[in-house]
PDB file of C-alpha atoms in Angstrom:
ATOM      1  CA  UNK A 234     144.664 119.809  55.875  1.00  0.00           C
ATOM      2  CA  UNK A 235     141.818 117.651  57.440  1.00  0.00           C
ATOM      3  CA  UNK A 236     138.872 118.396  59.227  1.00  0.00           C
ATOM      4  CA  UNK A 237     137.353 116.314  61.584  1.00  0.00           C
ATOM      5  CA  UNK A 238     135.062 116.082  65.068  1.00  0.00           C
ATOM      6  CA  UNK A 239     136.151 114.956  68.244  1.00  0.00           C
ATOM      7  CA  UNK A 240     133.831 114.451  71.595  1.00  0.00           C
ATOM      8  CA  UNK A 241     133.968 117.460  73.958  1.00  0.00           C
ATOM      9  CA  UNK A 242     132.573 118.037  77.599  1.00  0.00           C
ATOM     10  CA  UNK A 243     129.528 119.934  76.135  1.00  0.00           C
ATOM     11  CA  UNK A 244     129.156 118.199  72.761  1.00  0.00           C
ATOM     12  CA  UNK A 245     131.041 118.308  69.536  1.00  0.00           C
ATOM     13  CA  UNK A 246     134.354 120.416  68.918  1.00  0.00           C
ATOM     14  CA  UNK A 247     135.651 121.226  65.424  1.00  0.00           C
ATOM     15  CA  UNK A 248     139.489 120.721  64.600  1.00  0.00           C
ATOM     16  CA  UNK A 249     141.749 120.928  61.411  1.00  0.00           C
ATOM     17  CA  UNK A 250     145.118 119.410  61.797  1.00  0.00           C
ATOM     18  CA  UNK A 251     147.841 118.910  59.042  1.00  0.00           C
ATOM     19  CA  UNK A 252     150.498 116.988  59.518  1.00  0.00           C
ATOM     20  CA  UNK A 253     154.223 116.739  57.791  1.00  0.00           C
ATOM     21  CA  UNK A 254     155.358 114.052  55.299  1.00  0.00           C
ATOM     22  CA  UNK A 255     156.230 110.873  56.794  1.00  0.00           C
ATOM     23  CA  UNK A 256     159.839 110.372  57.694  1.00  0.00           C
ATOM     24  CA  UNK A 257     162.195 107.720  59.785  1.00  0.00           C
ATOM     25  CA  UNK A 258     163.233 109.961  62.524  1.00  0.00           C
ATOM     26  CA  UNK A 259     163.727 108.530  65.963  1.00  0.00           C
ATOM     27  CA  UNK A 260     161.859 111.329  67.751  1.00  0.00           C
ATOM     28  CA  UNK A 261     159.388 113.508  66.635  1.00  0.00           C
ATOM     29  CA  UNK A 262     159.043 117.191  67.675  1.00  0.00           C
ATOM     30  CA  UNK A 263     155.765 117.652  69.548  1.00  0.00           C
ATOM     31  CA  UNK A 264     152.439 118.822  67.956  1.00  0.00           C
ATOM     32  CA  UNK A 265     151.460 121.906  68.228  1.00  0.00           C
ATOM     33  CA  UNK A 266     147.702 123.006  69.307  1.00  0.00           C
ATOM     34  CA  UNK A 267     146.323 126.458  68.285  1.00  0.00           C
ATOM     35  CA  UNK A 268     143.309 128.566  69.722  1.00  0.00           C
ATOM     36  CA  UNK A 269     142.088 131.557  68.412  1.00  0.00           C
ATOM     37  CA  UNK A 270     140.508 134.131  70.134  1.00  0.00           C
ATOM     38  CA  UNK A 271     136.515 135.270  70.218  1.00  0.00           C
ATOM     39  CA  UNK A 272     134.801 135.986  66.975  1.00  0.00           C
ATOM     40  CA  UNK A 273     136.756 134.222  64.754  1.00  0.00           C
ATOM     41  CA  UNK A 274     137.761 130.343  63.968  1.00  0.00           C
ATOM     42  CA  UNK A 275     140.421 127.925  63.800  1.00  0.00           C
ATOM     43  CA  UNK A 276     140.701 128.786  60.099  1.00  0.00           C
ATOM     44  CA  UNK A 277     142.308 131.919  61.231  1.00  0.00           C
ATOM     45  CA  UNK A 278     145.480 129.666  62.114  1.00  0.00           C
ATOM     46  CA  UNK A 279     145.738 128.411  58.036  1.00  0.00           C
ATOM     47  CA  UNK A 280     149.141 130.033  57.165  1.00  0.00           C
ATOM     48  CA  UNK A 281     150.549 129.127  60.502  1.00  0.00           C
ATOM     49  CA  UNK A 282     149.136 125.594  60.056  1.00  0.00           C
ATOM     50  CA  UNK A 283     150.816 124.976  56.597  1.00  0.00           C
ATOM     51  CA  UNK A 284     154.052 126.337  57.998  1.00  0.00           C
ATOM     52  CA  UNK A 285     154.290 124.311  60.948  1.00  0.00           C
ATOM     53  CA  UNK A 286     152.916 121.166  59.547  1.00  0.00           C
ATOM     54  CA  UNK A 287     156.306 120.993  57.348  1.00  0.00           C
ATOM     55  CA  UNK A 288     158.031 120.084  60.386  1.00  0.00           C
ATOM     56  CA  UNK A 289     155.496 118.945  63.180  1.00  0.00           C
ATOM     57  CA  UNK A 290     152.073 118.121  63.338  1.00  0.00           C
ATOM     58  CA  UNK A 291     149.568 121.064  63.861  1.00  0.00           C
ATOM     59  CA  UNK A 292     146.397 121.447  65.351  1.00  0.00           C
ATOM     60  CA  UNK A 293     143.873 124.366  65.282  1.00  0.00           C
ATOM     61  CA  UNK A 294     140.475 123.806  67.116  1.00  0.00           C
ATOM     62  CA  UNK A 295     136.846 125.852  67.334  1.00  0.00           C
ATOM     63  CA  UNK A 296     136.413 127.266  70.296  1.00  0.00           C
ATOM     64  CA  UNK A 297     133.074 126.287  71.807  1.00  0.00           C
ATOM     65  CA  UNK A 298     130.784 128.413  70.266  1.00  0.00           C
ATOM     66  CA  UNK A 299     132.660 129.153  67.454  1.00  0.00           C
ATOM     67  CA  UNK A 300     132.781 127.860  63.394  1.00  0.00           C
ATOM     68  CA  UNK A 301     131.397 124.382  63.669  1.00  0.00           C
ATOM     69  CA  UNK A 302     132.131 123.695  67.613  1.00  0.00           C
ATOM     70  CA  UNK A 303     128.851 123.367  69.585  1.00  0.00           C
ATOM     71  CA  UNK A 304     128.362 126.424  72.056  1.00  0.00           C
ATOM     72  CA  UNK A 305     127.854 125.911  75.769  1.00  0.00           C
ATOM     73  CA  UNK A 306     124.093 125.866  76.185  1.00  0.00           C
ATOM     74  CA  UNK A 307     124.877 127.765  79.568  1.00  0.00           C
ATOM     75  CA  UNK A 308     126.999 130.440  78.201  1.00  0.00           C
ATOM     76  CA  UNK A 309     129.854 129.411  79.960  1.00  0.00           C
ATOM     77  CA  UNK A 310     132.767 130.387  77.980  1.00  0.00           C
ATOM     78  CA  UNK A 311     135.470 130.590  81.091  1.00  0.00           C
ATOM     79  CA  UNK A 312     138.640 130.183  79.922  1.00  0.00           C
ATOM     80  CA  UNK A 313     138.863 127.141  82.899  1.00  0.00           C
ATOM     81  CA  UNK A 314     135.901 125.659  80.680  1.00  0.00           C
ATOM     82  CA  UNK A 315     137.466 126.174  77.389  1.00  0.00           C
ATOM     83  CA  UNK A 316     141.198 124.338  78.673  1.00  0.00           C
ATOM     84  CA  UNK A 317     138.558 121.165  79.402  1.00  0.00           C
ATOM     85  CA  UNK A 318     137.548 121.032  75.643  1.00  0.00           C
ATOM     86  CA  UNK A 319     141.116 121.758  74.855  1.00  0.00           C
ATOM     87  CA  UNK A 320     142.478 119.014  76.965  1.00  0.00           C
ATOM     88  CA  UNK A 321     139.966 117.024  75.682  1.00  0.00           C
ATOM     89  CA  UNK A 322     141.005 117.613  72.310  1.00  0.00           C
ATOM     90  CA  UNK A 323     144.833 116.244  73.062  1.00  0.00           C
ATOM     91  CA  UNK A 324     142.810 112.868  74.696  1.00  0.00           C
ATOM     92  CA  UNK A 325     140.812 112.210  71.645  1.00  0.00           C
ATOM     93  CA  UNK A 326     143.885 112.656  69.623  1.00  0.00           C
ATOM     94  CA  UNK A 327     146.006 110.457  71.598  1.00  0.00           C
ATOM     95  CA  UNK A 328     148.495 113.241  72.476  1.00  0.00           C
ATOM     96  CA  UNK A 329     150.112 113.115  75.776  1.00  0.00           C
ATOM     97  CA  UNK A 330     152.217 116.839  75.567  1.00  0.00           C
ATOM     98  CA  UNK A 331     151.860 119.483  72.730  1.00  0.00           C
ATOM     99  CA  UNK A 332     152.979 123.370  72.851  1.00  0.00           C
ATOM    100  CA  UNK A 333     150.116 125.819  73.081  1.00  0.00           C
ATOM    101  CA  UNK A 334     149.452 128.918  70.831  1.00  0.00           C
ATOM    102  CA  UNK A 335     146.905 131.157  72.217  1.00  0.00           C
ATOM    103  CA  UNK A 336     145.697 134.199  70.718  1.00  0.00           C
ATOM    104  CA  UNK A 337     143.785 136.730  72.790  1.00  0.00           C
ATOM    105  CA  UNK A 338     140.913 135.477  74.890  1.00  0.00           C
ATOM    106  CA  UNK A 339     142.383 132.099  73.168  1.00  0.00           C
ATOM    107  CA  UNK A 340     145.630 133.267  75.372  1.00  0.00           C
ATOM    108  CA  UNK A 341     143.428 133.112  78.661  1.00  0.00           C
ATOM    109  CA  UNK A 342     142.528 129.732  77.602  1.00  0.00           C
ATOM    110  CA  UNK A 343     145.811 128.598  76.554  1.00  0.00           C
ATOM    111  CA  UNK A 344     147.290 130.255  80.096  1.00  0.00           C
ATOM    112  CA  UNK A 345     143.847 127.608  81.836  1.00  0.00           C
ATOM    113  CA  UNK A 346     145.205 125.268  80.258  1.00  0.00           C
ATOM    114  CA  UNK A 347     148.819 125.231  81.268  1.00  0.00           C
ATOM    115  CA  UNK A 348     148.223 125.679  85.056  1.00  0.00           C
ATOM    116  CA  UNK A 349     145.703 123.304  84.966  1.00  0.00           C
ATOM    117  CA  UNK A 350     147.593 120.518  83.177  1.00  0.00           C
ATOM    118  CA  UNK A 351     151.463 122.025  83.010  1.00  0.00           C
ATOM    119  CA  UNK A 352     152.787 118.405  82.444  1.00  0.00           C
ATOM    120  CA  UNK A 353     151.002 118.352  79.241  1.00  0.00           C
ATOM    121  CA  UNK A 354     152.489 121.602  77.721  1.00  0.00           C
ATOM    122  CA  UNK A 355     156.092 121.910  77.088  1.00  0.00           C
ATOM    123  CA  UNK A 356     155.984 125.321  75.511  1.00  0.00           C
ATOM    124  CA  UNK A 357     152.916 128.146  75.961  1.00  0.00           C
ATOM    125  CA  UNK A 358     153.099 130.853  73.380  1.00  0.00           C
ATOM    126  CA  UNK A 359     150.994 133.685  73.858  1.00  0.00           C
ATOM    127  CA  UNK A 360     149.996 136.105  70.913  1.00  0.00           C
ATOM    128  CA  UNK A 361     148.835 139.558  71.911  1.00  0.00           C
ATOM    129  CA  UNK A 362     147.277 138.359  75.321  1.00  0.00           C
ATOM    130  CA  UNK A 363     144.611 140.589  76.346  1.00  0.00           C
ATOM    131  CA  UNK A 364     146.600 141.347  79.930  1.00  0.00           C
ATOM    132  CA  UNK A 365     145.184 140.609  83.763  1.00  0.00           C
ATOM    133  CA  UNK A 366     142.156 142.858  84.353  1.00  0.00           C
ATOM    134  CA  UNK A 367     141.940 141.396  87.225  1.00  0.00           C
ATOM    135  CA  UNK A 368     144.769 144.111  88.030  1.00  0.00           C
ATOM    136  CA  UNK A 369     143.869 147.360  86.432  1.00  0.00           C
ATOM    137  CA  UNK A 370     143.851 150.955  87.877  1.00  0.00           C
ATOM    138  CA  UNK A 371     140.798 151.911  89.114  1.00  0.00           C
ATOM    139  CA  UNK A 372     139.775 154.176  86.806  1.00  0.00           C
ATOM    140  CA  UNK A 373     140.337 151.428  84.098  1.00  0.00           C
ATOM    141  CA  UNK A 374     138.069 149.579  85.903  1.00  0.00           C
ATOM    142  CA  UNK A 375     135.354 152.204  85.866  1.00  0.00           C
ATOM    143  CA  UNK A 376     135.811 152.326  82.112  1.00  0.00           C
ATOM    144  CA  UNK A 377     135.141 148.293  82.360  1.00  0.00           C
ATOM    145  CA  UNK A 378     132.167 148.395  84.461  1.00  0.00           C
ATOM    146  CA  UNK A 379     130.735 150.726  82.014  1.00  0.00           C
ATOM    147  CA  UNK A 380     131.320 148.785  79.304  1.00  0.00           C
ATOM    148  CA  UNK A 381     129.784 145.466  80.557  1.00  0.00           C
ATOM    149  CA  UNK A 382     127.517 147.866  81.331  1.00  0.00           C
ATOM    150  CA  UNK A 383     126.334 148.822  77.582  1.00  0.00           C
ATOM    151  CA  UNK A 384     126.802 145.341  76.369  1.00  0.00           C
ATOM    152  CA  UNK A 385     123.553 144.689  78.495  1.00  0.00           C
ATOM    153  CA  UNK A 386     121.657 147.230  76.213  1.00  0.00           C
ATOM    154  CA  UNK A 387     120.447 147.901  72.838  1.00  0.00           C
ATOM    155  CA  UNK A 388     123.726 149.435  71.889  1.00  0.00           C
ATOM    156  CA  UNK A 389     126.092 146.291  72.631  1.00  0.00           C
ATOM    157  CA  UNK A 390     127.095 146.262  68.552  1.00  0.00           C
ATOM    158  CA  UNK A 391     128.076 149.637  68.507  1.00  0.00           C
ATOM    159  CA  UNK A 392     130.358 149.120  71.982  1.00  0.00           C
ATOM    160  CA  UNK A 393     132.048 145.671  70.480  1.00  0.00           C
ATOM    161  CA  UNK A 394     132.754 146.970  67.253  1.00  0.00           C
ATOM    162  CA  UNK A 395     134.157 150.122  68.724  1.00  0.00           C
ATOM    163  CA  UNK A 396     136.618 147.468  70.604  1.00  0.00           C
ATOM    164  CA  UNK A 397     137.143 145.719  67.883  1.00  0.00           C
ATOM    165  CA  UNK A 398     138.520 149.145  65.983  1.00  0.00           C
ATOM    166  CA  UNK A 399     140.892 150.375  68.742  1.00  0.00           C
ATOM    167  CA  UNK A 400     142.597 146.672  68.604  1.00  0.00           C
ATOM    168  CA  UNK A 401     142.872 146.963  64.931  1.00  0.00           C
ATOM    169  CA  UNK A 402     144.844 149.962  65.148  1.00  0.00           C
ATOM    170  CA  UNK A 403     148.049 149.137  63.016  1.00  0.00           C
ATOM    171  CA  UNK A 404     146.205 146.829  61.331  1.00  0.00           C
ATOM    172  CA  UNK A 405     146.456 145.723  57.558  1.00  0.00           C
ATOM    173  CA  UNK A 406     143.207 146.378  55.472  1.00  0.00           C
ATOM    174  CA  UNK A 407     142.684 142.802  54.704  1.00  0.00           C
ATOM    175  CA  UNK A 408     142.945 142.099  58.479  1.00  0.00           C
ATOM    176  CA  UNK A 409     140.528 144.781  58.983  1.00  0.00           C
ATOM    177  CA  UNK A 410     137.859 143.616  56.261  1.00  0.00           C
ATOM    178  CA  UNK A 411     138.356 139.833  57.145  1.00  0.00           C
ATOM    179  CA  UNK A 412     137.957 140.139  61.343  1.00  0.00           C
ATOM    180  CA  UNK A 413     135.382 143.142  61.117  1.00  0.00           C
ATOM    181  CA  UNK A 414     133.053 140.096  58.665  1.00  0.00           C
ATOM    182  CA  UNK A 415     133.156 137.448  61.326  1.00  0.00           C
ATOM    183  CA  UNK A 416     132.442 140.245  64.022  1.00  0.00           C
ATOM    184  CA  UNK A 417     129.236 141.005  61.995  1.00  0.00           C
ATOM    185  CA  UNK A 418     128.305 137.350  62.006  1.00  0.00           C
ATOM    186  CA  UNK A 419     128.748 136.807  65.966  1.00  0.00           C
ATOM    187  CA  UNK A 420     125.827 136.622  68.198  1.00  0.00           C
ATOM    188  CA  UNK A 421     125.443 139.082  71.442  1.00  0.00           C
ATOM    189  CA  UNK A 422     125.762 135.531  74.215  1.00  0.00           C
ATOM    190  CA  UNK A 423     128.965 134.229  72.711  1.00  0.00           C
ATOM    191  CA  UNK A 424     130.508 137.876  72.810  1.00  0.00           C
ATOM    192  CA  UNK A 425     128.984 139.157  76.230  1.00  0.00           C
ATOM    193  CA  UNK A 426     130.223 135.869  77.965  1.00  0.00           C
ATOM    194  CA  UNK A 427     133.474 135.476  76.676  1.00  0.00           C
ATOM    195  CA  UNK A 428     133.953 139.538  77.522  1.00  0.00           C
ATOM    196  CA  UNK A 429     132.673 138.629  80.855  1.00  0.00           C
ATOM    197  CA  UNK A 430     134.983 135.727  81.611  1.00  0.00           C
ATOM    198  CA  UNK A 431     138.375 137.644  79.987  1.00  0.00           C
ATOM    199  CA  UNK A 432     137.576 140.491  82.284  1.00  0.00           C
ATOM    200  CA  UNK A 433     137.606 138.224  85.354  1.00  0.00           C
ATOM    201  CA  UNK A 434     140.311 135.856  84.551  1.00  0.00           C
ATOM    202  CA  UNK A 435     143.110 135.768  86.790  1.00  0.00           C
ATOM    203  CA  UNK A 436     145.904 135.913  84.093  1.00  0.00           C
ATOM    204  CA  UNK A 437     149.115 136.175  86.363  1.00  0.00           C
ATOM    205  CA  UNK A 438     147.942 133.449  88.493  1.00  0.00           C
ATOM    206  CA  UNK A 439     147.633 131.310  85.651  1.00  0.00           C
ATOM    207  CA  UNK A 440     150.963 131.956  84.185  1.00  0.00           C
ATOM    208  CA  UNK A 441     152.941 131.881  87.568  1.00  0.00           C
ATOM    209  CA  UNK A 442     151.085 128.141  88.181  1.00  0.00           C
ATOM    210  CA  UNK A 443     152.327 126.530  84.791  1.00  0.00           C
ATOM    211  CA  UNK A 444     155.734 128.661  85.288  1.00  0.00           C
ATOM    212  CA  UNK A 445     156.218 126.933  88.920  1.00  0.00           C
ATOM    213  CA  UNK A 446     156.275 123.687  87.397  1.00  0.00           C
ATOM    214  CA  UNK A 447     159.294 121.737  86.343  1.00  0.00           C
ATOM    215  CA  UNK A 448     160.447 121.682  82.435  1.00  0.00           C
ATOM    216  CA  UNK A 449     157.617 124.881  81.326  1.00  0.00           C
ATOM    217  CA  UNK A 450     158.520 127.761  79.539  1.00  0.00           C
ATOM    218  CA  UNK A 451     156.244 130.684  78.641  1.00  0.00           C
ATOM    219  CA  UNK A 452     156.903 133.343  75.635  1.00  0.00           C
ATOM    220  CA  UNK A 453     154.920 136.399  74.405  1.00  0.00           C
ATOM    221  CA  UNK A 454     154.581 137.653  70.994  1.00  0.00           C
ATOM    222  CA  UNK A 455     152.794 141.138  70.964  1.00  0.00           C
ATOM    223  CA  UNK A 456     151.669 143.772  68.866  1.00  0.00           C
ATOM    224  CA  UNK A 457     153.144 147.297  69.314  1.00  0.00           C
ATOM    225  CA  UNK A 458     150.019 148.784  70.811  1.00  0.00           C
ATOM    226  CA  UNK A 459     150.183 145.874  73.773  1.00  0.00           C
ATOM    227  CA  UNK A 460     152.022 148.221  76.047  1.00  0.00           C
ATOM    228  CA  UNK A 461     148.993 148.616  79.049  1.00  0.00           C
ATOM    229  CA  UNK A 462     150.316 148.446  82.295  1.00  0.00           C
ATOM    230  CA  UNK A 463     148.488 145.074  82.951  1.00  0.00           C
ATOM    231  CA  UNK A 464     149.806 143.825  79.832  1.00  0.00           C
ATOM    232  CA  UNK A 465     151.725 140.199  81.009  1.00  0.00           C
ATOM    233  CA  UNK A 466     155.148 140.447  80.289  1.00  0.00           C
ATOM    234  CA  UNK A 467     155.017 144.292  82.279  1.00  0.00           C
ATOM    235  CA  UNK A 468     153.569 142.565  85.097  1.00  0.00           C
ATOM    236  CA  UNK A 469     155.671 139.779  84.651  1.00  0.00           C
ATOM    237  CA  UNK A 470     158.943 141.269  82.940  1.00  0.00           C
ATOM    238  CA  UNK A 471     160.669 137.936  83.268  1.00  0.00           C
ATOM    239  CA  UNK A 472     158.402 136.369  80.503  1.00  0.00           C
ATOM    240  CA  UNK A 473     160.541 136.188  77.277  1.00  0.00           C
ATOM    241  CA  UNK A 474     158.778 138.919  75.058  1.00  0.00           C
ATOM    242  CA  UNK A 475     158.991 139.677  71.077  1.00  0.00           C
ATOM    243  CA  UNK A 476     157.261 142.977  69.553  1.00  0.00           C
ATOM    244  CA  UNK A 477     156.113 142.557  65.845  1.00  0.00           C
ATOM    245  CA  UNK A 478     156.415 146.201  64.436  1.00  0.00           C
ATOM    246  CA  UNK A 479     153.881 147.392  61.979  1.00  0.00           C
ATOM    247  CA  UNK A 480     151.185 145.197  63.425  1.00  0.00           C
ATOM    248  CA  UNK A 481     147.931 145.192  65.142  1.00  0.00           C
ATOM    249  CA  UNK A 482     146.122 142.829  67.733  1.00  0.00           C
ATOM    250  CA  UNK A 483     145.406 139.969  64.643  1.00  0.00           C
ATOM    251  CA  UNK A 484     149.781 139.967  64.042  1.00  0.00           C
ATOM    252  CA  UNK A 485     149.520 136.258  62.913  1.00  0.00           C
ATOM    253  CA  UNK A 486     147.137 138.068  60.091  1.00  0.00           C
ATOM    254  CA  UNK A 487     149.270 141.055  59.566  1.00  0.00           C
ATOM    255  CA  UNK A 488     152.384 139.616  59.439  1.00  0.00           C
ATOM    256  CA  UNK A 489     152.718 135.846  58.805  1.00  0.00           C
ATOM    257  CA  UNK A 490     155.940 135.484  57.892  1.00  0.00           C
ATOM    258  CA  UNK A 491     157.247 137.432  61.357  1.00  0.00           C
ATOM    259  CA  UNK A 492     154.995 135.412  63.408  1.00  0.00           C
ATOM    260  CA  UNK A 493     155.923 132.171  61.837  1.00  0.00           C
ATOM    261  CA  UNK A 494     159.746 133.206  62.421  1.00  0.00           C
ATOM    262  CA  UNK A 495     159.012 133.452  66.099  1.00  0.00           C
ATOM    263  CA  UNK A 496     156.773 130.599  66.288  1.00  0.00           C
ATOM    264  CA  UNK A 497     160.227 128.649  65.088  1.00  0.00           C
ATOM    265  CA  UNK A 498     162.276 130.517  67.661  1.00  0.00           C
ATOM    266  CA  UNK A 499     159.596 129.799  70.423  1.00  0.00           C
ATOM    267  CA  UNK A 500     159.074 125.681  69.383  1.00  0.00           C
ATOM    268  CA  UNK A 501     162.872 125.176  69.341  1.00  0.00           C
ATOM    269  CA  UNK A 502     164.149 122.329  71.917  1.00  0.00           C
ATOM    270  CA  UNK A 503     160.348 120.713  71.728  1.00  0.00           C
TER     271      UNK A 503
END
């Protein structure tokens, strides 16, 4: 695998790619481009990496703000933000159309991505999105609110890593350990803003703008637990949909091998 630096709208963004052996094939399948969600890095992606670079060439990228990507010195971590390092990730690579792998609030950017660019992304695989909360019942709001709420005080720590516990429910121990360490090691603006941003993102709009475009096709691959009723695929029930059993909200952690499966299910025809 090789790690490099590429020029991004707000400075430098961080990206390790691996690529397959050389061959003589006429066509090539297309690249694929991962992002991981907050609190984490690209290096999250390695076992996925490996398995599609024996086919196809892979790419996993920092987020802004994340491993060695340079954080917005605004705090801007909108997932329409985000898509323009993304985007600007395929132009410094030279890649004209890729399919997308988004994990959580890496699945809101993946989603800002595809509406804003849909002729660039031939397939948009989402892992575990975090749903539209755009569209919750109000008393699921109220329960939001609040919790912006506390991540304004003192006890913002306790509040994230109480999130960060429900959504490892189902989780392996050494999913646990290894996600709970880079919570520990994530500062209050990169998690308050990218909380802010998921809960105002506009999920379903997203999705129905790359989905309205000719030649696009979405999939979900979910965890058990991701059955909220603003999950995507309820509120869209047409979007093609796989459940990983025994997993939590980090399944590409929990169960590699069943993710990579439906990663090769999901890339087939691009």
């Amino acid at each position: 695998m090789r790690s490099t630096t590429l020029k991004g709208p707000i400075g430098t963004i961080h990206i390790i790619e691996a690529s397959p052996p050389v061959t003589a094939a006429e066509s090539e399948p297309l690249p694929v481009v991962f992002v991981h969600g907050m609190a984490v890095s690209a290096n999250i992606w390695e076992a996925q990496l490996a398995r599609v670079a024996r086919t196809r060439r892979a790419i996993a990228l920092d987020m802004r703000g994340h491993g060695d990507s340079a954080p917005p010195e605004d705090g801007n971590y909108a997932p329409a933000s985000c898509a323009a390092d993304v985007l600007a990730v395929l132009d410094g690579l030279g890649l004209d159309r890729v399919a997308i792998v988004g994990h959580s609030f890496g699945a809101c950017i993946a989603l800002a991505t595809a509406a804003s660019a849909p002729h660039r992304i031939a397939r948009l695989i989402l892992a575990d999105a975090p749903g539209d909360f755009t569209k919750v019942p109000a008393d699921v709001h109220e329960l939001i609110v609040s919790f912006q709420r506390t991540l304004e005080t003192e006890d913002w720590r306790a509040a994230v890593e109480t999130s960060f516990n429900e959504a490892l429910t189902g989780s392996r121990a050494h999913t646990r350990d290894r996600i709970l360490a880079w919570l520990a090691t994530t500062p209050h603006d990169r998690l308050f803003g990218m909380y802010r941003q998921m809960f105002a993102f506009d999920a379903v709009d997203s999705l129905d703008r790359y989905l309205a475009a000719p030649g696009t096709r979405a999939h979900a691959i979910i965890a058990p637990s991701n059955t909220f009723p603003f999950s995507l695929h309820i509120l869209r029930p047409t979007l093609t949909t796989t459940t990983l059993p025994d997993t939590g909200h980090w399944l590409m952690l929990d169960a590699p091998e069943a993710f990579a499966r439906e990663l090769d299910i999901c890339l087939e025809g691009v």
